[in-house]
């Protein structure tokens, strides 16, 4: 598979996707959108790949937003008829059942912050900065920022960030629940790879179940969520990996999981 704007490599069972437009701080244009959709489809289809990472090239930015130069002269009707960037929700977020992590190195602004929030969780470097500065450009978040940021950090901080466009540093982002962990920039890739490898070693169906359950907490009532949780739990007890996992525990050995 060839890509124009991203680099894709596999490290054992982990797919590493690097946004690769460093001269424009990895700004997200239509090619990035198409490339990421292709890369995620390939990741999802490959049974040997069990966890993915998205990061940015260079030390300065994960992604500084949607490409302002591409958007500047685009007519409103084109944003509407293309349903601009909507395919990430359908083709990346919803179509990817396997877990993936955003490793945020530097600026994650506008669409960059929104892409990071599409991941199952974020690991950030100490120099990471998150923001939704769209208001300064006369627009508003358009790829989930107002919705996912509010769910992640609550109304007060999300509203303040969307209205002022201010950036949040990595430690504030961790305190606020936006990121799972902050690590030194030099360790970001290694630490994220270690986490991805740990996830990749888990029984794959159980990992998919956990992901669906946590995501359901944002979509359902507590009663519906608890019912869904019990059903997923009960379904997973029928898997070969459950027999292997419990057998391995009792026999004091490491489990070998097949995703069956
Ligand atoms: C296009 C961008 C860009 C962007 C940076 N660049 N961000 N190009 N789109 N979003 C380019 C600059 O034009 C410049 O190119 C080069 O990257 C380096 O950027 P500088 O501004 O020179 O770097 P610096 O002074 O260090 O400032 C870094 C920065 C700033 C604070 C991140 O670049 C910035 O504010 N960028 C825009 C952030 C933003 O507003 N994002 C939201 C976009 S709207 P040249 O060629 O000049 O050297 C959005 C909407 C999403 O994301 C919803 C869509 C549905």
PDB file of C-alpha atoms and ligand atoms in Angstrom:
ATOM      1  CA  UNK A   1       0.000   0.000   0.000  1.00  0.00           C
ATOM      2  CA  UNK A   2       1.405   3.429  -0.824  1.00  0.00           C
ATOM      3  CA  UNK A   3       0.653   6.625   1.067  1.00  0.00           C
ATOM      4  CA  UNK A   4       1.371  10.277   0.265  1.00  0.00           C
ATOM      5  CA  UNK A   5       1.145  11.914   3.647  1.00  0.00           C
ATOM      6  CA  UNK A   6       1.663   9.252   6.295  1.00  0.00           C
ATOM      7  CA  UNK A   7       4.242   6.570   7.069  1.00  0.00           C
ATOM      8  CA  UNK A   8       2.969   3.147   8.034  1.00  0.00           C
ATOM      9  CA  UNK A   9       5.080   0.376   9.497  1.00  0.00           C
ATOM     10  CA  UNK A  10       4.430  -2.707  11.529  1.00  0.00           C
ATOM     11  CA  UNK A  11       6.347  -3.487  14.708  1.00  0.00           C
ATOM     12  CA  UNK A  12       5.320  -7.062  15.418  1.00  0.00           C
ATOM     13  CA  UNK A  13       1.579  -6.936  16.134  1.00  0.00           C
ATOM     14  CA  UNK A  14       1.540  -3.127  16.355  1.00  0.00           C
ATOM     15  CA  UNK A  15       0.826  -0.836  13.383  1.00  0.00           C
ATOM     16  CA  UNK A  16       2.614   2.493  13.701  1.00  0.00           C
ATOM     17  CA  UNK A  17       1.106   5.317  11.649  1.00  0.00           C
ATOM     18  CA  UNK A  18       3.056   8.590  11.486  1.00  0.00           C
ATOM     19  CA  UNK A  19       1.480  11.771  10.126  1.00  0.00           C
ATOM     20  CA  UNK A  20       4.189  13.019   7.832  1.00  0.00           C
ATOM     21  CA  UNK A  21       3.788  16.641   6.747  1.00  0.00           C
ATOM     22  CA  UNK A  22       6.308  18.150   9.160  1.00  0.00           C
ATOM     23  CA  UNK A  23       6.742  21.411   7.181  1.00  0.00           C
ATOM     24  CA  UNK A  24       3.111  22.279   7.872  1.00  0.00           C
ATOM     25  CA  UNK A  25       3.172  20.803  11.393  1.00  0.00           C
ATOM     26  CA  UNK A  26       1.333  17.723  10.098  1.00  0.00           C
ATOM     27  CA  UNK A  27      -1.724  19.766   9.127  1.00  0.00           C
ATOM     28  CA  UNK A  28      -4.552  17.482   8.113  1.00  0.00           C
ATOM     29  CA  UNK A  29      -5.545  17.878   4.468  1.00  0.00           C
ATOM     30  CA  UNK A  30      -7.752  15.683   2.271  1.00  0.00           C
ATOM     31  CA  UNK A  31      -4.828  13.406   1.371  1.00  0.00           C
ATOM     32  CA  UNK A  32      -4.124  12.737   5.050  1.00  0.00           C
ATOM     33  CA  UNK A  33      -7.790  11.923   5.482  1.00  0.00           C
ATOM     34  CA  UNK A  34      -7.763   9.426   2.591  1.00  0.00           C
ATOM     35  CA  UNK A  35      -4.416   7.924   3.646  1.00  0.00           C
ATOM     36  CA  UNK A  36      -5.554   7.399   7.232  1.00  0.00           C
ATOM     37  CA  UNK A  37      -8.777   5.759   6.085  1.00  0.00           C
ATOM     38  CA  UNK A  38      -6.746   3.338   3.925  1.00  0.00           C
ATOM     39  CA  UNK A  39      -4.214   2.646   6.691  1.00  0.00           C
ATOM     40  CA  UNK A  40      -6.913   1.952   9.270  1.00  0.00           C
ATOM     41  CA  UNK A  41      -8.745  -0.363   6.859  1.00  0.00           C
ATOM     42  CA  UNK A  42      -5.499  -2.324   6.320  1.00  0.00           C
ATOM     43  CA  UNK A  43      -4.854  -2.472  10.084  1.00  0.00           C
ATOM     44  CA  UNK A  44      -8.380  -3.681  10.797  1.00  0.00           C
ATOM     45  CA  UNK A  45      -8.224  -6.336   8.060  1.00  0.00           C
ATOM     46  CA  UNK A  46      -4.884  -7.849   9.111  1.00  0.00           C
ATOM     47  CA  UNK A  47      -5.431 -10.558  11.729  1.00  0.00           C
ATOM     48  CA  UNK A  48      -1.800 -10.310  12.865  1.00  0.00           C
ATOM     49  CA  UNK A  49      -2.175  -6.616  13.760  1.00  0.00           C
ATOM     50  CA  UNK A  50      -3.700  -6.093  17.191  1.00  0.00           C
ATOM     51  CA  UNK A  51      -3.115  -2.487  18.201  1.00  0.00           C
ATOM     52  CA  UNK A  52      -2.254   0.716  16.312  1.00  0.00           C
ATOM     53  CA  UNK A  53      -0.565   3.977  17.199  1.00  0.00           C
ATOM     54  CA  UNK A  54      -0.981   7.315  15.465  1.00  0.00           C
ATOM     55  CA  UNK A  55       1.729   9.903  16.060  1.00  0.00           C
ATOM     56  CA  UNK A  56       3.204  12.944  14.322  1.00  0.00           C
ATOM     57  CA  UNK A  57       6.564  13.274  12.604  1.00  0.00           C
ATOM     58  CA  UNK A  58       9.040  15.711  14.117  1.00  0.00           C
ATOM     59  CA  UNK A  59       9.161  16.919  17.698  1.00  0.00           C
ATOM     60  CA  UNK A  60       6.963  19.940  17.338  1.00  0.00           C
ATOM     61  CA  UNK A  61       3.533  18.709  16.392  1.00  0.00           C
ATOM     62  CA  UNK A  62       1.158  15.792  16.421  1.00  0.00           C
ATOM     63  CA  UNK A  63      -1.042  17.853  14.076  1.00  0.00           C
ATOM     64  CA  UNK A  64      -1.645  21.615  14.151  1.00  0.00           C
ATOM     65  CA  UNK A  65      -5.157  21.214  12.816  1.00  0.00           C
ATOM     66  CA  UNK A  66      -7.009  20.849   9.568  1.00  0.00           C
ATOM     67  CA  UNK A  67      -4.998  22.438   6.751  1.00  0.00           C
ATOM     68  CA  UNK A  68      -5.985  26.099   6.862  1.00  0.00           C
ATOM     69  CA  UNK A  69      -4.440  26.707   3.436  1.00  0.00           C
ATOM     70  CA  UNK A  70      -6.688  24.033   1.929  1.00  0.00           C
ATOM     71  CA  UNK A  71      -9.769  25.377   3.701  1.00  0.00           C
ATOM     72  CA  UNK A  72      -9.198  29.095   3.090  1.00  0.00           C
ATOM     73  CA  UNK A  73     -10.684  29.266  -0.425  1.00  0.00           C
ATOM     74  CA  UNK A  74     -12.998  26.316  -0.276  1.00  0.00           C
ATOM     75  CA  UNK A  75     -16.617  27.298  -0.901  1.00  0.00           C
ATOM     76  CA  UNK A  76     -19.137  26.619   1.835  1.00  0.00           C
ATOM     77  CA  UNK A  77     -21.144  24.424  -0.518  1.00  0.00           C
ATOM     78  CA  UNK A  78     -18.119  22.131  -0.934  1.00  0.00           C
ATOM     79  CA  UNK A  79     -17.701  21.700   2.831  1.00  0.00           C
ATOM     80  CA  UNK A  80     -21.387  20.807   2.944  1.00  0.00           C
ATOM     81  CA  UNK A  81     -21.591  18.543  -0.106  1.00  0.00           C
ATOM     82  CA  UNK A  82     -18.425  16.647   0.878  1.00  0.00           C
ATOM     83  CA  UNK A  83     -19.638  16.555   4.495  1.00  0.00           C
ATOM     84  CA  UNK A  84     -16.083  17.689   5.222  1.00  0.00           C
ATOM     85  CA  UNK A  85     -14.022  15.183   7.206  1.00  0.00           C
ATOM     86  CA  UNK A  86     -17.113  13.226   8.232  1.00  0.00           C
ATOM     87  CA  UNK A  87     -15.600   9.994   6.880  1.00  0.00           C
ATOM     88  CA  UNK A  88     -13.207   9.795   9.840  1.00  0.00           C
ATOM     89  CA  UNK A  89     -16.121   9.066  12.123  1.00  0.00           C
ATOM     90  CA  UNK A  90     -17.541   6.355   9.869  1.00  0.00           C
ATOM     91  CA  UNK A  91     -14.334   4.915   8.375  1.00  0.00           C
ATOM     92  CA  UNK A  92     -11.855   5.282  11.231  1.00  0.00           C
ATOM     93  CA  UNK A  93     -13.673   5.630  14.562  1.00  0.00           C
ATOM     94  CA  UNK A  94     -16.640   3.361  13.900  1.00  0.00           C
ATOM     95  CA  UNK A  95     -14.953   0.948  11.486  1.00  0.00           C
ATOM     96  CA  UNK A  96     -12.003   0.207  13.771  1.00  0.00           C
ATOM     97  CA  UNK A  97     -12.933  -2.362  16.378  1.00  0.00           C
ATOM     98  CA  UNK A  98      -9.329  -2.996  17.377  1.00  0.00           C
ATOM     99  CA  UNK A  99      -7.694  -0.649  19.899  1.00  0.00           C
ATOM    100  CA  UNK A 100      -5.549   2.296  18.861  1.00  0.00           C
ATOM    101  CA  UNK A 101      -3.638   4.941  20.738  1.00  0.00           C
ATOM    102  CA  UNK A 102      -2.726   8.536  19.877  1.00  0.00           C
ATOM    103  CA  UNK A 103       0.877   9.328  20.859  1.00  0.00           C
ATOM    104  CA  UNK A 104       0.733  13.115  20.990  1.00  0.00           C
ATOM    105  CA  UNK A 105       4.114  14.784  20.495  1.00  0.00           C
ATOM    106  CA  UNK A 106       3.706  18.560  20.602  1.00  0.00           C
ATOM    107  CA  UNK A 107       0.792  20.591  19.212  1.00  0.00           C
ATOM    108  CA  UNK A 108      -2.569  18.859  18.889  1.00  0.00           C
ATOM    109  CA  UNK A 109      -4.770  21.747  17.806  1.00  0.00           C
ATOM    110  CA  UNK A 110      -8.164  21.933  16.154  1.00  0.00           C
ATOM    111  CA  UNK A 111      -8.498  18.862  13.955  1.00  0.00           C
ATOM    112  CA  UNK A 112      -5.271  17.547  15.511  1.00  0.00           C
ATOM    113  CA  UNK A 113      -6.821  17.545  18.973  1.00  0.00           C
ATOM    114  CA  UNK A 114      -9.986  16.079  17.445  1.00  0.00           C
ATOM    115  CA  UNK A 115      -8.048  13.270  15.751  1.00  0.00           C
ATOM    116  CA  UNK A 116      -6.248  12.490  19.021  1.00  0.00           C
ATOM    117  CA  UNK A 117      -9.605  12.328  20.819  1.00  0.00           C
ATOM    118  CA  UNK A 118     -10.886   9.807  18.250  1.00  0.00           C
ATOM    119  CA  UNK A 119      -8.259   7.374  19.561  1.00  0.00           C
ATOM    120  CA  UNK A 120      -9.152   4.974  22.347  1.00  0.00           C
ATOM    121  CA  UNK A 121      -6.792   6.917  24.575  1.00  0.00           C
ATOM    122  CA  UNK A 122      -3.988   9.437  24.393  1.00  0.00           C
ATOM    123  CA  UNK A 123      -0.437   9.224  25.698  1.00  0.00           C
ATOM    124  CA  UNK A 124       1.182  12.659  25.574  1.00  0.00           C
ATOM    125  CA  UNK A 125       4.735  13.916  25.670  1.00  0.00           C
ATOM    126  CA  UNK A 126       5.630  16.621  28.192  1.00  0.00           C
ATOM    127  CA  UNK A 127       5.711  19.261  25.430  1.00  0.00           C
ATOM    128  CA  UNK A 128       2.217  18.363  24.147  1.00  0.00           C
ATOM    129  CA  UNK A 129      -0.309  21.169  23.828  1.00  0.00           C
ATOM    130  CA  UNK A 130      -3.994  20.659  23.199  1.00  0.00           C
ATOM    131  CA  UNK A 131      -6.446  23.247  21.940  1.00  0.00           C
ATOM    132  CA  UNK A 132      -9.505  24.034  19.865  1.00  0.00           C
ATOM    133  CA  UNK A 133      -8.489  27.392  18.379  1.00  0.00           C
ATOM    134  CA  UNK A 134     -11.057  27.341  15.539  1.00  0.00           C
ATOM    135  CA  UNK A 135     -12.956  30.279  17.039  1.00  0.00           C
ATOM    136  CA  UNK A 136      -9.992  32.527  16.194  1.00  0.00           C
ATOM    137  CA  UNK A 137     -10.439  31.620  12.524  1.00  0.00           C
ATOM    138  CA  UNK A 138     -14.140  32.435  12.525  1.00  0.00           C
ATOM    139  CA  UNK A 139     -15.197  28.795  12.618  1.00  0.00           C
ATOM    140  CA  UNK A 140     -15.935  26.211  15.295  1.00  0.00           C
ATOM    141  CA  UNK A 141     -14.649  22.684  15.913  1.00  0.00           C
ATOM    142  CA  UNK A 142     -15.928  20.446  13.108  1.00  0.00           C
ATOM    143  CA  UNK A 143     -14.504  16.994  13.762  1.00  0.00           C
ATOM    144  CA  UNK A 144     -15.836  16.292  17.227  1.00  0.00           C
ATOM    145  CA  UNK A 145     -13.956  18.815  19.379  1.00  0.00           C
ATOM    146  CA  UNK A 146     -16.994  20.368  21.008  1.00  0.00           C
ATOM    147  CA  UNK A 147     -18.480  16.946  21.748  1.00  0.00           C
ATOM    148  CA  UNK A 148     -15.510  14.712  22.619  1.00  0.00           C
ATOM    149  CA  UNK A 149     -13.623  17.409  24.551  1.00  0.00           C
ATOM    150  CA  UNK A 150     -16.716  18.173  26.627  1.00  0.00           C
ATOM    151  CA  UNK A 151     -17.223  14.489  27.392  1.00  0.00           C
ATOM    152  CA  UNK A 152     -13.535  14.117  28.294  1.00  0.00           C
ATOM    153  CA  UNK A 153     -12.943  17.190  30.462  1.00  0.00           C
ATOM    154  CA  UNK A 154     -16.398  18.559  31.301  1.00  0.00           C
ATOM    155  CA  UNK A 155     -18.299  21.670  30.310  1.00  0.00           C
ATOM    156  CA  UNK A 156     -16.348  24.383  32.156  1.00  0.00           C
ATOM    157  CA  UNK A 157     -12.933  23.660  30.683  1.00  0.00           C
ATOM    158  CA  UNK A 158     -14.260  22.619  27.259  1.00  0.00           C
ATOM    159  CA  UNK A 159     -16.321  25.781  26.966  1.00  0.00           C
ATOM    160  CA  UNK A 160     -13.388  27.936  28.083  1.00  0.00           C
ATOM    161  CA  UNK A 161     -11.076  26.265  25.575  1.00  0.00           C
ATOM    162  CA  UNK A 162     -13.508  26.499  22.660  1.00  0.00           C
ATOM    163  CA  UNK A 163     -14.399  30.135  23.404  1.00  0.00           C
ATOM    164  CA  UNK A 164     -10.870  31.427  24.013  1.00  0.00           C
ATOM    165  CA  UNK A 165      -8.886  29.013  21.839  1.00  0.00           C
ATOM    166  CA  UNK A 166      -6.330  28.706  24.638  1.00  0.00           C
ATOM    167  CA  UNK A 167      -3.997  25.741  24.751  1.00  0.00           C
ATOM    168  CA  UNK A 168      -3.830  23.226  27.576  1.00  0.00           C
ATOM    169  CA  UNK A 169      -0.441  21.735  28.428  1.00  0.00           C
ATOM    170  CA  UNK A 170       0.149  18.018  28.878  1.00  0.00           C
ATOM    171  CA  UNK A 171      -0.039  18.062  32.680  1.00  0.00           C
ATOM    172  CA  UNK A 172      -3.287  20.020  32.733  1.00  0.00           C
ATOM    173  CA  UNK A 173      -4.605  17.614  30.095  1.00  0.00           C
ATOM    174  CA  UNK A 174      -3.711  14.657  32.297  1.00  0.00           C
ATOM    175  CA  UNK A 175      -5.271  16.245  35.412  1.00  0.00           C
ATOM    176  CA  UNK A 176      -8.399  16.990  33.373  1.00  0.00           C
ATOM    177  CA  UNK A 177      -8.799  13.439  32.087  1.00  0.00           C
ATOM    178  CA  UNK A 178      -7.987  14.186  28.448  1.00  0.00           C
ATOM    179  CA  UNK A 179      -4.844  12.055  28.389  1.00  0.00           C
ATOM    180  CA  UNK A 180      -4.061   8.755  30.043  1.00  0.00           C
ATOM    181  CA  UNK A 181      -0.407   9.438  30.749  1.00  0.00           C
ATOM    182  CA  UNK A 182       2.365  12.007  30.229  1.00  0.00           C
ATOM    183  CA  UNK A 183       5.911  10.880  29.443  1.00  0.00           C
ATOM    184  CA  UNK A 184       9.124  12.663  28.416  1.00  0.00           C
ATOM    185  CA  UNK A 185       9.239  13.361  24.679  1.00  0.00           C
ATOM    186  CA  UNK A 186      12.284  11.128  24.261  1.00  0.00           C
ATOM    187  CA  UNK A 187      10.327   8.187  25.697  1.00  0.00           C
ATOM    188  CA  UNK A 188       6.998   8.799  23.965  1.00  0.00           C
ATOM    189  CA  UNK A 189       7.340   6.274  21.178  1.00  0.00           C
ATOM    190  CA  UNK A 190       8.911   3.559  23.339  1.00  0.00           C
ATOM    191  CA  UNK A 191       6.349   3.973  26.105  1.00  0.00           C
ATOM    192  CA  UNK A 192       3.449   3.988  23.650  1.00  0.00           C
ATOM    193  CA  UNK A 193       4.861   0.952  21.850  1.00  0.00           C
ATOM    194  CA  UNK A 194       5.193  -0.884  25.169  1.00  0.00           C
ATOM    195  CA  UNK A 195       1.577  -0.071  25.992  1.00  0.00           C
ATOM    196  CA  UNK A 196       0.436  -1.125  22.508  1.00  0.00           C
ATOM    197  CA  UNK A 197       2.409  -4.374  22.791  1.00  0.00           C
ATOM    198  CA  UNK A 198       0.794  -5.078  26.158  1.00  0.00           C
ATOM    199  CA  UNK A 199      -2.643  -4.566  24.595  1.00  0.00           C
ATOM    200  CA  UNK A 200      -1.645  -6.670  21.575  1.00  0.00           C
ATOM    201  CA  UNK A 201      -0.758  -9.554  23.914  1.00  0.00           C
ATOM    202  CA  UNK A 202      -4.277  -9.577  25.415  1.00  0.00           C
ATOM    203  CA  UNK A 203      -6.981 -11.899  24.101  1.00  0.00           C
ATOM    204  CA  UNK A 204      -8.138  -9.918  21.033  1.00  0.00           C
ATOM    205  CA  UNK A 205     -11.867 -10.562  21.437  1.00  0.00           C
ATOM    206  CA  UNK A 206     -11.729  -9.463  25.073  1.00  0.00           C
ATOM    207  CA  UNK A 207      -9.878  -6.308  23.992  1.00  0.00           C
ATOM    208  CA  UNK A 208     -12.601  -5.535  21.448  1.00  0.00           C
ATOM    209  CA  UNK A 209     -15.212  -6.198  24.131  1.00  0.00           C
ATOM    210  CA  UNK A 210     -13.536  -3.816  26.595  1.00  0.00           C
ATOM    211  CA  UNK A 211     -13.339  -1.113  23.939  1.00  0.00           C
ATOM    212  CA  UNK A 212     -17.010  -1.471  23.001  1.00  0.00           C
ATOM    213  CA  UNK A 213     -18.026  -1.383  26.652  1.00  0.00           C
ATOM    214  CA  UNK A 214     -16.096   1.726  27.621  1.00  0.00           C
ATOM    215  CA  UNK A 215     -17.363   3.500  24.504  1.00  0.00           C
ATOM    216  CA  UNK A 216     -20.927   2.448  25.317  1.00  0.00           C
ATOM    217  CA  UNK A 217     -20.661   4.409  28.580  1.00  0.00           C
ATOM    218  CA  UNK A 218     -20.822   7.578  26.461  1.00  0.00           C
ATOM    219  CA  UNK A 219     -23.824   6.475  24.442  1.00  0.00           C
ATOM    220  CA  UNK A 220     -26.265   4.757  26.782  1.00  0.00           C
ATOM    221  CA  UNK A 221     -28.083   5.076  30.076  1.00  0.00           C
ATOM    222  CA  UNK A 222     -26.428   3.362  33.056  1.00  0.00           C
ATOM    223  CA  UNK A 223     -29.003   0.546  32.992  1.00  0.00           C
ATOM    224  CA  UNK A 224     -28.512  -0.119  29.272  1.00  0.00           C
ATOM    225  CA  UNK A 225     -24.746   0.085  29.676  1.00  0.00           C
ATOM    226  CA  UNK A 226     -24.758  -2.374  32.567  1.00  0.00           C
ATOM    227  CA  UNK A 227     -26.934  -4.785  30.597  1.00  0.00           C
ATOM    228  CA  UNK A 228     -24.623  -4.497  27.572  1.00  0.00           C
ATOM    229  CA  UNK A 229     -21.651  -5.101  29.882  1.00  0.00           C
ATOM    230  CA  UNK A 230     -23.162  -8.283  31.303  1.00  0.00           C
ATOM    231  CA  UNK A 231     -23.965  -9.571  27.815  1.00  0.00           C
ATOM    232  CA  UNK A 232     -20.448  -8.885  26.474  1.00  0.00           C
ATOM    233  CA  UNK A 233     -18.979 -10.509  29.587  1.00  0.00           C
ATOM    234  CA  UNK A 234     -21.240 -13.540  29.110  1.00  0.00           C
ATOM    235  CA  UNK A 235     -20.426 -13.846  25.393  1.00  0.00           C
ATOM    236  CA  UNK A 236     -16.687 -13.712  26.124  1.00  0.00           C
ATOM    237  CA  UNK A 237     -17.028 -16.661  28.522  1.00  0.00           C
ATOM    238  CA  UNK A 238     -17.784 -18.776  25.432  1.00  0.00           C
ATOM    239  CA  UNK A 239     -14.432 -18.038  23.778  1.00  0.00           C
ATOM    240  CA  UNK A 240     -11.447 -20.357  23.536  1.00  0.00           C
ATOM    241  CA  UNK A 241      -9.333 -17.483  24.826  1.00  0.00           C
ATOM    242  CA  UNK A 242     -11.337 -17.448  28.070  1.00  0.00           C
ATOM    243  CA  UNK A 243     -10.533 -21.144  28.604  1.00  0.00           C
ATOM    244  CA  UNK A 244      -6.892 -20.437  27.787  1.00  0.00           C
ATOM    245  CA  UNK A 245      -6.701 -17.330  30.007  1.00  0.00           C
ATOM    246  CA  UNK A 246      -8.205 -19.003  33.056  1.00  0.00           C
ATOM    247  CA  UNK A 247      -6.283 -22.247  32.418  1.00  0.00           C
ATOM    248  CA  UNK A 248      -3.026 -20.334  32.122  1.00  0.00           C
ATOM    249  CA  UNK A 249      -3.700 -18.521  35.409  1.00  0.00           C
ATOM    250  CA  UNK A 250      -4.395 -21.758  37.257  1.00  0.00           C
ATOM    251  CA  UNK A 251      -1.364 -23.483  35.700  1.00  0.00           C
ATOM    252  CA  UNK A 252       0.832 -20.440  36.490  1.00  0.00           C
ATOM    253  CA  UNK A 253       1.936 -19.911  32.884  1.00  0.00           C
ATOM    254  CA  UNK A 254       1.508 -17.173  30.260  1.00  0.00           C
ATOM    255  CA  UNK A 255      -1.592 -17.511  28.098  1.00  0.00           C
ATOM    256  CA  UNK A 256      -1.383 -17.834  24.325  1.00  0.00           C
ATOM    257  CA  UNK A 257      -4.392 -16.197  22.732  1.00  0.00           C
ATOM    258  CA  UNK A 258      -5.870 -16.799  19.293  1.00  0.00           C
ATOM    259  CA  UNK A 259      -8.786 -14.410  19.034  1.00  0.00           C
ATOM    260  CA  UNK A 260     -11.238 -17.326  19.026  1.00  0.00           C
TER     261      UNK A 260
HETATM  262  C1  LIG B   1      -1.839  24.752   7.458  1.00  0.00           C
HETATM  263  C2  LIG B   1      -0.229  25.146   9.029  1.00  0.00           C
HETATM  264  C3  LIG B   1      -1.139  24.879  10.072  1.00  0.00           C
HETATM  265  C4  LIG B   1      -2.468  24.518   9.706  1.00  0.00           C
HETATM  266  C5  LIG B   1       0.766  25.392  10.966  1.00  0.00           C
HETATM  267  N1  LIG B   1       0.921  25.454   9.623  1.00  0.00           N
HETATM  268  N2  LIG B   1      -0.491  25.046  11.251  1.00  0.00           N
HETATM  269  N3  LIG B   1      -0.576  25.083   7.740  1.00  0.00           N
HETATM  270  N4  LIG B   1      -2.761  24.473   8.389  1.00  0.00           N
HETATM  271  N5  LIG B   1      -3.392  24.192  10.603  1.00  0.00           N
HETATM  272  C6  LIG B   1       2.150  25.812   8.891  1.00  0.00           C
HETATM  273  C7  LIG B   1       2.458  27.301   8.964  1.00  0.00           C
HETATM  274  O1  LIG B   1       1.706  27.999   8.005  1.00  0.00           O
HETATM  275  C8  LIG B   1       3.931  27.285   8.674  1.00  0.00           C
HETATM  276  O2  LIG B   1       4.130  27.114   7.288  1.00  0.00           O
HETATM  277  C9  LIG B   1       4.427  26.033   9.350  1.00  0.00           C
HETATM  278  O3  LIG B   1       3.276  25.187   9.502  1.00  0.00           O
HETATM  279  C10 LIG B   1       5.019  26.269  10.727  1.00  0.00           C
HETATM  280  O4  LIG B   1       4.062  26.988  11.492  1.00  0.00           O
HETATM  281  P1  LIG B   1       4.394  28.358  12.274  1.00  0.00           P
HETATM  282  O5  LIG B   1       3.121  29.037  12.521  1.00  0.00           O
HETATM  283  O6  LIG B   1       5.484  29.100  11.577  1.00  0.00           O
HETATM  284  O7  LIG B   1       5.000  27.765  13.634  1.00  0.00           O
HETATM  285  P2  LIG B   1       4.947  28.421  15.080  1.00  0.00           P
HETATM  286  O8  LIG B   1       5.208  29.899  15.000  1.00  0.00           O
HETATM  287  O9  LIG B   1       5.841  27.592  15.944  1.00  0.00           O
HETATM  288  O10 LIG B   1       3.440  28.248  15.581  1.00  0.00           O
HETATM  289  C11 LIG B   1       2.914  26.944  15.774  1.00  0.00           C
HETATM  290  C12 LIG B   1       1.362  27.028  15.910  1.00  0.00           C
HETATM  291  C13 LIG B   1       0.787  27.805  14.714  1.00  0.00           C
HETATM  292  C14 LIG B   1       1.002  27.712  17.225  1.00  0.00           C
HETATM  293  C15 LIG B   1       0.849  25.580  15.961  1.00  0.00           C
HETATM  294  O11 LIG B   1       1.291  27.236  13.517  1.00  0.00           O
HETATM  295  C16 LIG B   1      -0.702  27.781  14.643  1.00  0.00           C
HETATM  296  O12 LIG B   1      -1.394  28.503  15.371  1.00  0.00           O
HETATM  297  N6  LIG B   1      -1.241  27.006  13.691  1.00  0.00           N
HETATM  298  C17 LIG B   1      -2.670  26.966  13.415  1.00  0.00           C
HETATM  299  C18 LIG B   1      -3.418  26.229  14.508  1.00  0.00           C
HETATM  300  C19 LIG B   1      -4.913  26.211  14.231  1.00  0.00           C
HETATM  301  O13 LIG B   1      -5.548  27.274  14.137  1.00  0.00           O
HETATM  302  N7  LIG B   1      -5.480  25.030  14.080  1.00  0.00           N
HETATM  303  C20 LIG B   1      -6.906  24.848  13.813  1.00  0.00           C
HETATM  304  C21 LIG B   1      -7.156  24.789  12.348  1.00  0.00           C
HETATM  305  S1  LIG B   1      -8.861  24.700  11.961  1.00  0.00           S
HETATM  306  P3  LIG B   1       4.979  28.177   6.418  1.00  0.00           P
HETATM  307  O14 LIG B   1       4.847  27.648   5.030  1.00  0.00           O
HETATM  308  O15 LIG B   1       4.366  29.492   6.659  1.00  0.00           O
HETATM  309  O16 LIG B   1       6.352  28.053   6.997  1.00  0.00           O
HETATM  310  C22 LIG B   1      -9.294  23.096  12.235  1.00  0.00           C
HETATM  311  C23 LIG B   1     -10.716  22.759  11.940  1.00  0.00           C
HETATM  312  C24 LIG B   1     -11.032  21.322  12.168  1.00  0.00           C
HETATM  313  O17 LIG B   1      -8.509  22.283  12.608  1.00  0.00           O
HETATM  314  C25 LIG B   1     -12.434  20.959  11.776  1.00  0.00           C
HETATM  315  C26 LIG B   1     -12.571  20.517  10.354  1.00  0.00           C
HETATM  316  C27 LIG B   1     -13.879  19.838  10.041  1.00  0.00           C
END
